[in-house]
Coordinates of N, CA and C in Angstrom, one line a residue:
E337 N 42.2 49.1 109.6 CA 43.2 48.9 109.1 C 43.3 47.5 109.2
I338 N 44.0 47.2 108.0 CA 44.2 45.6 107.8 C 45.6 45.2 107.3
Y339 N 46.3 44.3 107.8 CA 47.6 44.2 107.7 C 47.8 42.9 106.7
R340 N 48.6 42.6 105.7 CA 48.8 41.5 105.0 C 50.4 41.9 104.4
N341 N 50.7 40.5 104.2 CA 52.1 40.2 103.6 C 51.6 40.0 102.1
L342 N 52.3 40.7 101.2 CA 51.8 40.6 99.7 C 53.0 40.1 98.8
S343 N 52.8 39.4 98.0 CA 54.0 38.6 97.3 C 54.1 39.3 95.9
K344 N 55.5 39.2 95.6 CA 56.1 39.9 94.4 C 55.8 39.4 93.4
D345 N 55.4 39.9 92.3 CA 54.9 39.4 90.8 C 53.5 39.3 90.9
Y346 N 52.6 39.5 91.7 CA 51.3 39.2 91.8 C 50.6 40.5 91.6
M347 N 49.5 40.3 90.8 CA 48.4 41.6 90.7 C 47.5 41.5 91.8
Y348 N 47.1 42.2 92.6 CA 46.0 42.0 93.9 C 45.0 43.0 93.6
G349 N 43.9 42.6 93.8 CA 42.8 43.4 93.6 C 42.2 43.6 95.0
F350 N 41.7 44.8 95.3 CA 41.1 45.1 96.5 C 39.8 45.7 96.3
L351 N 38.4 45.5 97.1 CA 37.3 45.9 96.8 C 36.9 46.2 97.9
A352 N 36.6 47.3 98.3 CA 35.9 48.1 99.5 C 34.6 48.6 99.3
Y353 N 33.6 48.1 100.4 CA 32.2 48.4 100.0 C 31.7 48.8 101.4
G354 N 30.6 49.8 101.8 CA 30.1 49.9 102.8 C 28.6 49.5 102.9
D355 N 28.0 49.5 104.0 CA 26.6 49.0 104.3 C 25.8 50.1 103.6
Y356 N 24.5 50.2 104.0 CA 23.5 51.2 103.5 C 23.7 52.4 104.2
R357 N 24.4 52.7 105.3 CA 24.8 53.9 106.0 C 26.1 54.6 105.5
I358 N 26.8 54.0 104.7 CA 28.1 54.5 104.0 C 27.9 54.8 102.7
A359 N 27.9 55.9 102.2 CA 27.6 56.5 101.0 C 28.7 56.1 100.1
K360 N 30.0 56.4 100.5 CA 31.3 56.2 99.7 C 32.2 55.9 100.7
V361 N 33.0 55.0 100.4 CA 34.0 54.2 101.0 C 35.2 54.5 100.4
G362 N 36.8 54.9 101.1 CA 38.0 55.0 100.7 C 38.8 53.7 101.0
I363 N 39.9 53.6 100.2 CA 40.8 52.7 100.4 C 42.1 53.2 100.0
E364 N 43.1 52.9 101.1 CA 44.4 53.2 100.6 C 45.4 52.2 101.0
L365 N 46.5 52.1 100.3 CA 47.4 51.2 100.4 C 49.0 51.5 100.8
Y366 N 49.3 51.1 101.9 CA 50.8 51.3 102.5 C 51.7 50.1 102.5
R367 N 53.0 50.4 102.2 CA 54.1 49.4 102.2 C 55.0 49.9 103.7
E368 N 55.3 48.8 104.3 CA 56.0 48.9 105.6 C 57.5 49.3 105.2
S369 N 58.2 50.3 105.6 CA 59.5 50.4 105.4 C 60.4 50.7 106.8
E370 N 61.8 51.0 106.5 CA 62.4 50.8 107.8 C 62.2 52.3 108.6
T371 N 61.6 53.2 108.0 CA 61.2 54.4 108.5 C 59.6 54.7 109.0
G372 N 58.8 53.7 108.6 CA 57.3 53.8 108.8 C 56.4 53.2 107.5
W373 N 55.3 54.0 107.4 CA 54.6 53.5 106.5 C 54.9 54.1 105.2
E374 N 55.0 53.8 104.2 CA 55.0 54.6 102.9 C 53.7 54.6 102.1
Y375 N 53.0 55.7 101.8 CA 52.1 55.6 101.0 C 52.3 54.9 99.4
V376 N 51.1 54.1 98.9 CA 51.5 53.4 97.8 C 50.8 54.0 96.8
Q377 N 49.3 53.9 97.1 CA 48.3 53.9 96.2 C 46.8 54.2 96.8
S378 N 46.0 54.9 96.2 CA 44.7 54.9 96.6 C 43.7 54.2 95.4
G379 N 42.7 53.7 95.8 CA 41.5 53.2 95.1 C 40.8 54.4 94.3
E380 N 40.0 53.7 93.4 CA 39.1 54.5 92.4 C 37.8 54.2 92.8
L381 N 37.0 55.1 92.9 CA 35.4 55.4 93.5 C 34.5 54.9 92.2
N382 N 33.8 53.8 92.5 CA 32.7 53.6 91.3 C 31.4 53.2 92.0
E383 N 30.3 54.2 91.9 CA 29.1 53.9 92.6 C 29.1 53.7 93.9
G384 N 30.0 54.0 94.9 CA 30.1 53.7 96.2 C 30.8 52.8 96.8
T385 N 31.5 52.0 95.7 CA 32.4 51.1 96.1 C 33.7 51.5 95.5
M386 N 34.9 51.1 96.2 CA 36.2 51.6 96.0 C 37.0 50.4 95.6
T387 N 37.6 50.4 94.3 CA 38.4 49.4 93.6 C 39.8 50.0 93.7
L388 N 41.0 48.7 94.2 CA 42.2 49.2 93.9 C 43.1 48.0 93.3
L389 N 43.7 48.2 92.1 CA 44.5 47.1 91.5 C 45.9 47.5 91.6
Y390 N 46.7 46.4 92.2 CA 48.2 46.9 92.5 C 49.0 45.9 92.0
E391 N 50.1 45.7 91.3 CA 51.0 44.8 90.9 C 52.2 45.0 91.9
V392 N 52.6 44.0 92.7 CA 53.7 44.0 93.5 C 54.8 43.9 93.1
K393 N 55.7 44.9 93.0 CA 57.1 44.8 92.8 C 58.1 44.6 94.0
Q394 N 57.7 44.6 94.8 CA 58.6 44.4 96.0 C 57.6 43.6 97.2
A395 N 57.9 42.4 97.6 CA 57.2 41.7 98.6 C 57.4 42.4 99.7
G396 N 56.4 42.4 100.7 CA 56.5 42.8 102.2 C 55.4 42.9 102.8
F397 N 55.5 43.8 103.8 CA 54.3 43.9 104.7 C 53.5 45.1 104.3
Y398 N 52.4 44.9 104.1 CA 51.4 46.0 103.7 C 50.1 46.3 104.6
K399 N 49.9 47.4 104.3 CA 48.7 48.2 105.4 C 47.6 48.7 104.5
I400 N 46.3 48.2 104.6 CA 45.2 48.5 103.8 C 44.3 49.4 104.9
S401 N 44.1 50.6 104.3 CA 43.5 51.7 105.0 C 41.9 51.8 104.6
L402 N 41.0 51.6 105.2 CA 39.7 51.8 104.7 C 39.0 53.0 105.8
R403 N 38.2 53.8 105.0 CA 37.4 55.0 106.0 C 36.3 55.2 105.2
A404 N 35.4 55.7 105.8 CA 34.0 56.1 105.0 C 34.5 57.7 104.6
L405 N 34.3 57.9 103.3 CA 34.5 59.0 102.8 C 33.1 60.1 102.9
Q406 N 32.0 59.5 102.9 CA 30.9 60.2 102.8 C 29.7 59.0 103.5
M407 N 28.9 59.8 104.6 CA 27.9 58.9 105.4 C 26.5 59.3 104.5
V408 N 25.8 58.4 104.6 CA 24.2 58.7 104.3 C 23.6 59.7 105.3
E409 N 22.9 60.7 105.0 CA 22.5 61.6 105.9 C 21.6 60.9 107.0
G410 N 21.7 61.2 108.2 CA 21.3 61.1 109.8 C 22.0 59.9 110.0
Y411 N 23.1 59.4 109.5 CA 24.1 58.2 110.3 C 25.5 58.8 110.3
S412 N 26.1 58.3 111.3 CA 27.5 58.7 111.6 C 28.4 57.3 111.9
V413 N 27.6 56.2 111.9 CA 28.3 54.8 112.0 C 28.1 54.1 110.8
G414 N 28.8 52.9 110.5 CA 28.4 52.0 109.7 C 29.4 50.7 109.6
H415 N 29.0 49.7 108.8 CA 30.2 48.5 108.5 C 30.5 48.5 107.1
Y416 N 31.6 48.1 107.1 CA 32.2 47.8 105.5 C 32.9 46.5 105.5
G417 N 33.1 46.2 104.1 CA 33.9 44.9 104.1 C 34.8 45.3 102.9
L418 N 35.7 44.2 102.9 CA 36.8 44.3 101.8 C 37.0 42.7 101.4
V419 N 37.3 42.7 100.2 CA 37.5 41.6 99.4 C 38.9 41.8 98.8
V420 N 39.7 40.8 98.9 CA 41.2 40.8 98.5 C 41.4 39.6 97.4
I421 N 41.7 39.7 96.3 CA 42.0 38.7 95.4 C 43.5 38.8 94.7
H422 N 43.9 37.8 94.2 CA 44.9 37.9 93.3 C 45.4 37.0 92.3
D423 N 45.9 37.1 91.4 CA 46.1 36.2 90.1 C 47.2 34.9 90.5

């Protein structure tokens, strides 16, 4: 899990990818509220990488959750990376 402050009126792009042991990686975005973490959006799978585009309407503290959706046969662990960009 990765935590970031996201600013209002920016379009953010998130790209999650796994190493050779991870066949598919997932990404979910949550926003902190008074009662806990509220689900915002999931990414879209494209050939093993996951992308998520989100225009922030409410500035705040966000959680980016990454997880392996599918491992390559014979592996149970792997490394992943995350790229975050905004306009």
